Short mmCIF file of C-alpha atoms in Angstrom, two decimals:
data_model
loop_
_atom_site.label_atom_id
_atom_site.label_comp_id
_atom_site.label_asym_id
_atom_site.label_seq_id
_atom_site.Cartn_x
_atom_site.Cartn_y
_atom_site.Cartn_z
CA MET A 12 62.53 23.81 28.83
CA TYR A 13 59.44 25.06 28.62
CA ARG A 14 60.70 27.55 25.67
CA PHE A 15 59.39 25.25 23.02
CA LEU A 16 56.12 26.55 24.25
CA LEU A 17 57.23 29.82 22.22
CA THR A 18 57.72 27.91 18.96
CA PRO A 19 54.67 29.12 16.40
CA ARG A 20 53.50 25.65 15.90
CA TRP A 21 52.62 25.57 20.03
CA TRP A 22 51.33 29.08 19.37
CA GLY A 23 48.72 27.62 16.86
CA ILE A 24 48.29 24.98 19.23
CA ASN A 25 47.21 26.72 21.87
CA VAL A 26 45.42 29.25 20.09
CA PHE A 27 43.24 26.07 18.96
CA VAL A 28 42.60 24.17 22.28
CA LEU A 29 41.84 28.03 23.80
CA LEU A 30 39.33 28.86 21.21
CA SER A 31 37.86 24.78 20.63
CA ILE A 32 36.76 24.38 24.34
CA PRO A 33 34.61 27.39 25.09
CA PHE A 34 32.95 26.60 20.73
CA CYS A 35 32.26 22.48 22.04
CA ILE A 36 31.06 24.08 25.58
CA PHE A 37 28.43 26.54 24.03
CA MET A 38 27.66 23.70 21.31
CA GLY A 39 26.85 21.17 24.40
CA SER A 40 25.19 23.70 26.53
CA TRP A 41 23.16 24.43 23.32
CA GLN A 42 22.18 20.89 22.57
CA LEU A 43 21.31 20.05 26.37
CA GLY A 44 19.04 23.45 26.24
CA ARG A 45 17.32 22.15 23.02
CA PHE A 46 16.38 18.70 25.20
CA GLU A 47 14.81 20.75 28.26
CA ALA A 48 12.92 22.71 25.65
CA ARG A 49 11.39 19.39 24.26
CA VAL A 50 10.73 18.20 28.18
CA ASP A 51 9.13 21.17 29.08
CA ASP A 52 7.09 21.11 25.23
CA HIS A 53 6.26 17.34 26.63
CA ARG A 54 5.38 18.46 30.04
CA ASP A 55 3.22 21.75 28.64
CA ALA A 56 1.06 19.27 25.92
CA GLU A 57 0.07 16.39 28.20
CA ALA A 58 -1.12 19.29 30.28
CA ARG A 59 -3.11 20.66 27.24
CA VAL A 60 -4.89 17.58 26.68
CA VAL A 61 -6.38 17.69 30.17
CA SER A 62 -7.28 20.65 30.53
CA ASP A 63 -8.93 20.69 26.78
CA LYS A 64 -11.25 17.98 28.33
CA ARG A 65 -13.06 20.43 30.17
CA GLU A 66 -13.83 22.97 27.74
CA GLU A 67 -16.44 23.46 26.16
CA ALA A 68 -17.03 22.05 22.72
CA ARG A 69 -16.31 24.03 19.93
CA PRO A 70 -17.45 23.55 15.91
CA LEU A 71 -15.02 21.38 13.75
CA ASP A 72 -15.17 23.82 11.39
CA GLY A 73 -13.97 26.61 13.62
CA LEU A 74 -10.77 24.51 14.99
CA LEU A 75 -9.81 23.58 11.29
CA PRO A 76 -6.42 23.41 10.44
CA VAL A 77 -5.54 21.12 13.08
CA THR A 78 -2.46 22.66 14.42
CA LYS A 79 -0.27 22.31 17.55
CA ALA A 80 -2.68 24.84 19.47
CA THR A 81 -5.91 23.28 18.20
CA SER A 82 -5.12 19.38 18.72
CA GLY A 83 -6.93 17.90 21.72
CA LYS A 84 -9.52 20.51 21.66
CA GLN A 85 -12.88 19.68 22.26
CA THR A 86 -15.64 19.67 18.68
CA THR A 87 -18.62 18.87 18.43
CA ALA A 88 -19.91 17.87 14.58
CA THR A 89 -23.45 16.22 13.58
CA GLY A 90 -24.64 13.88 10.42
CA ARG A 91 -25.11 10.54 9.78
CA TYR A 92 -22.48 6.90 10.35
CA ASP A 93 -21.55 5.33 7.09
CA THR A 94 -18.57 3.65 6.54
CA GLN A 95 -17.21 1.31 9.19
CA LEU A 96 -13.49 0.63 9.33
CA LEU A 97 -11.02 -1.13 11.80
CA VAL A 98 -7.44 -0.17 12.23
CA PRO A 99 -5.47 -2.84 13.84
CA ASP A 100 -2.02 -2.90 16.59
CA ARG A 101 -3.86 -0.23 19.05
CA LYS A 102 -2.43 -0.56 22.42
CA LEU A 103 -4.85 0.59 25.75
CA ASP A 104 -3.51 -0.03 28.86
CA ASP A 105 -0.69 -2.36 27.39
CA LYS A 106 -3.52 -4.43 25.75
CA ASP A 107 -3.45 -5.42 22.39
CA GLY A 108 -6.07 -4.35 20.32
CA TYR A 109 -7.85 -2.30 17.81
CA TYR A 110 -9.58 1.28 16.75
CA VAL A 111 -13.33 1.26 16.06
CA LEU A 112 -12.97 3.68 12.93
CA THR A 113 -16.83 4.61 12.02
CA LEU A 114 -17.10 7.71 9.10
CA LEU A 115 -19.03 10.54 10.34
CA ARG A 116 -21.06 12.16 6.85
CA THR A 117 -21.36 16.00 7.38
CA ASP A 118 -23.98 18.78 5.67
CA THR A 119 -20.54 19.88 4.20
CA GLY A 120 -19.90 16.93 1.66
CA ARG A 121 -17.05 15.64 3.45
CA ALA A 122 -17.15 12.78 6.11
CA LEU A 123 -15.41 12.59 9.63
CA PRO A 124 -13.49 9.83 11.31
CA VAL A 125 -14.17 9.27 14.50
CA VAL A 126 -12.90 6.52 16.29
CA ARG A 127 -16.02 5.53 18.51
CA GLY A 128 -13.86 2.97 20.99
CA TRP A 129 -11.29 0.49 21.74
CA LEU A 130 -11.70 -2.83 21.45
CA PRO A 131 -9.49 -6.19 22.93
CA GLY A 132 -7.68 -8.95 20.52
CA THR A 133 -7.77 -8.82 16.95
CA PRO A 134 -9.72 -7.02 14.77
CA ALA A 135 -13.50 -9.56 14.37
CA PRO A 136 -16.12 -7.27 12.22
CA ALA A 137 -19.06 -9.96 13.43
CA GLU A 138 -18.10 -8.44 17.45
CA VAL A 139 -17.92 -5.05 16.65
CA PRO A 140 -21.05 -3.49 17.97
CA ALA A 141 -23.41 -1.85 14.83
CA ALA A 142 -23.16 2.40 14.75
CA PRO A 143 -25.75 4.39 15.40
CA THR A 144 -28.65 5.26 12.89
CA GLY A 145 -29.74 8.50 11.91
CA GLU A 146 -28.40 12.03 12.67
CA VAL A 147 -25.92 11.63 15.50
CA THR A 148 -23.89 14.66 17.18
CA VAL A 149 -20.03 13.74 18.15
CA THR A 150 -18.21 15.24 21.13
CA GLY A 151 -14.86 14.48 21.21
CA ALA A 152 -11.12 15.67 21.13
CA LEU A 153 -9.65 16.98 17.73
CA GLN A 154 -6.76 14.92 16.57
CA ALA A 155 -4.54 15.59 13.67
CA SER A 156 -3.96 12.67 10.80
CA GLU A 157 -1.58 9.95 11.51
CA THR A 158 1.66 9.97 9.53
CA PRO A 159 2.45 5.95 9.09
CA GLY A 160 5.73 5.20 10.62
CA ASN A 161 5.84 7.43 13.17
CA ASN A 162 4.77 7.81 16.74
CA GLY A 163 3.94 3.77 16.79
CA VAL A 164 1.68 4.32 13.93
CA SER A 165 1.84 0.96 11.55
CA ALA A 166 2.85 1.44 7.90
CA ARG A 167 2.54 -1.93 7.16
CA GLY A 168 0.32 -2.57 3.92
CA GLY A 169 -1.72 -5.75 2.91
CA LEU A 170 -4.44 -5.39 5.28
CA PRO A 171 -8.41 -7.30 4.82
CA ALA A 172 -10.79 -5.05 3.09
CA GLY A 173 -12.58 -3.00 6.10
CA GLN A 174 -8.88 -2.40 8.03
CA THR A 175 -6.53 0.81 7.78
CA ALA A 176 -3.24 1.22 9.30
CA ALA A 177 -3.63 4.85 9.96
CA ILE A 178 -5.82 7.24 10.36
CA SER A 179 -5.25 9.33 7.93
CA SER A 180 -6.79 11.60 5.30
CA ALA A 181 -4.42 10.05 2.69
CA SER A 182 -5.12 7.22 3.26
CA LEU A 183 -9.36 6.94 3.79
CA VAL A 184 -10.10 9.00 1.01
CA ASN A 185 -8.76 6.08 -1.33
CA LEU A 186 -11.22 4.01 0.59
CA VAL A 187 -14.52 5.51 0.28
CA GLU A 188 -16.01 7.16 -2.53
CA TYR A 189 -16.33 10.88 -0.56
CA ASP A 190 -14.37 13.18 0.96
CA VAL A 191 -12.20 13.50 4.32
CA TYR A 192 -11.62 15.81 6.38
CA ASP A 193 -7.61 15.80 7.45
CA ALA A 194 -8.31 15.53 11.25
CA TRP A 195 -10.17 13.08 13.10
CA VAL A 196 -12.10 13.04 16.95
CA THR A 197 -12.06 10.45 18.95
CA LEU A 198 -15.14 10.06 21.40
CA ASN A 199 -14.99 11.63 24.99
CA ARG A 200 -16.82 8.15 25.78
CA GLY A 201 -16.74 4.86 24.27
CA ASP A 202 -19.62 4.21 21.94
CA SER A 203 -21.74 1.07 22.72
CA GLY A 204 -19.70 -0.26 25.56
CA MET A 205 -16.42 0.21 23.47
CA LYS A 206 -13.05 1.68 25.76
CA ALA A 207 -12.47 5.26 24.58
CA VAL A 208 -9.30 6.26 23.54
CA PRO A 209 -7.78 8.64 24.91
CA ALA A 210 -6.57 11.98 23.00
CA THR A 211 -2.75 12.34 22.81
CA ALA A 212 -0.63 15.46 22.10
CA PRO A 213 0.36 16.81 19.47
CA GLY A 214 3.32 15.43 16.95
CA GLY A 215 6.78 16.96 17.74
CA THR A 216 6.08 17.66 21.47
CA GLY A 217 6.80 14.21 22.24
CA LEU A 218 10.29 12.49 23.96
CA ASP A 219 10.91 11.49 20.29
CA LEU A 220 14.19 10.60 18.78
CA LYS A 221 14.98 13.89 17.81
CA ALA A 222 14.49 14.95 21.87
CA PHE A 223 17.34 12.05 22.58
CA GLN A 224 19.38 12.75 19.60
CA ASN A 225 20.12 16.66 21.29
CA LEU A 226 20.72 14.73 24.76
CA GLY A 227 23.17 12.88 22.79
CA TYR A 228 24.84 15.78 21.09
CA THR A 229 24.69 17.46 24.14
CA ALA A 230 27.45 14.00 25.88
CA GLU A 231 29.29 14.10 22.38
CA TRP A 232 30.12 17.89 22.88
CA PHE A 233 31.58 17.59 26.57
CA ALA A 234 33.25 14.31 25.93
CA PHE A 235 35.26 16.77 23.01
CA VAL A 236 36.46 19.03 25.78
CA GLY A 237 37.46 16.40 27.61
CA PHE A 238 39.89 15.04 24.46
CA VAL A 239 41.08 18.19 23.48
CA ILE A 240 42.39 18.77 27.08
CA PHE A 241 43.67 15.21 27.06
CA MET A 242 45.55 15.58 23.84
CA TRP A 243 47.21 18.59 24.75
CA PHE A 244 48.63 17.20 28.41
CA ARG A 245 49.59 14.18 25.63
CA LEU A 246 51.45 16.61 23.64
CA LEU A 247 53.09 18.49 26.22
CA ARG A 248 54.49 15.14 27.59
CA ARG A 249 55.87 14.12 24.86
CA GLU A 250 57.64 17.71 23.70
CA LEU A 251 59.04 17.62 27.79
CA GLU A 252 60.44 14.17 27.08
CA PHE A 253 62.13 15.42 24.20
CA ALA A 254 63.52 18.43 25.79
CA ARG A 255 64.94 16.19 28.80
CA ASP A 256 66.51 13.65 25.79
CA ALA A 257 68.25 16.13 23.92
CA GLU A 258 69.58 17.92 28.04
CA LEU A 259 70.94 14.52 28.23
CA GLY A 260 72.25 14.04 25.03
CA LEU A 261 69.62 11.52 24.23
CA ALA A 262 68.02 12.69 21.40
CA PRO A 263 69.23 10.92 17.94
CA GLU A 264 71.20 12.83 15.99
CA PRO A 265 70.53 14.01 12.68
CA ASP A 266 71.69 11.87 9.54
CA THR A 267 74.56 14.23 7.64
CA ALA A 268 75.73 11.28 5.52
CA GLY A 269 73.80 12.41 3.00
CA GLU A 270 76.15 15.93 2.95
CA ARG A 271 78.97 14.41 3.25
CA GLU A 272 81.63 15.42 0.38
CA PRO A 273 82.09 11.89 -1.98
CA GLU A 274 85.80 10.50 -1.25
CA ARG A 275 88.51 10.95 -3.47
CA PRO A 276 89.96 7.58 -5.03
CA SER A 277 93.74 7.32 -3.71
CA PRO A 278 96.55 6.91 -6.32
CA SER A 279 96.91 3.54 -5.36
CA ALA A 280 93.26 2.71 -6.74
CA VAL A 281 93.77 4.02 -9.36
#
């Protein structure tokens, strides 16, 4: 009854099954490993944010450009505050509010965006504390320029004058007449009674959409294993049913009508 398993057709089916199952298991395990690596990377990044805050601050130019290794590091810069902007749609402790961003003009000719703090509610320029005058030295966590549309950063345009959606050098150079560093700093202590904005882990180290895509692909590959096994048993069962029907004489006879010789007309029909 199982002699059909030795036919070329079933040899091909069996080889396909024997190769596809370990392949799917390997791919599923690889995707799971990618997800676990992202989880570990996320934990390490969060731990670095805490440990970096205890390190001694280093000069800004020695930490640029911002990378995963330098993001969150303590830095210091000296200059004079200039243009002040508000960054709406920013949450802190699950409350809606906005950042107060002030550009620090340094001796290099470039300005460093400094987040002096966070205030609740909608942006209200009249309620924002004025920036200190004269030469100041700031200390805080170094952060990479934001990308609109990523990690909760708003990408909407048409904001009122004096506001910006993202803390990005590409956006800020269109609002001021001087060069801007491709980085920004959040103060360790909020200025003028504002709440300090905590540093965040660098991009690409969080549990973002890509991480959960890896987890979804893992489930898909292991589901393929179950599907291949299910289809193999289904084909086997169908073949066995055909074999039993043939033994009992219940298999449909082939249509050989087309192979019969045409009947000759009888003499009476002529």
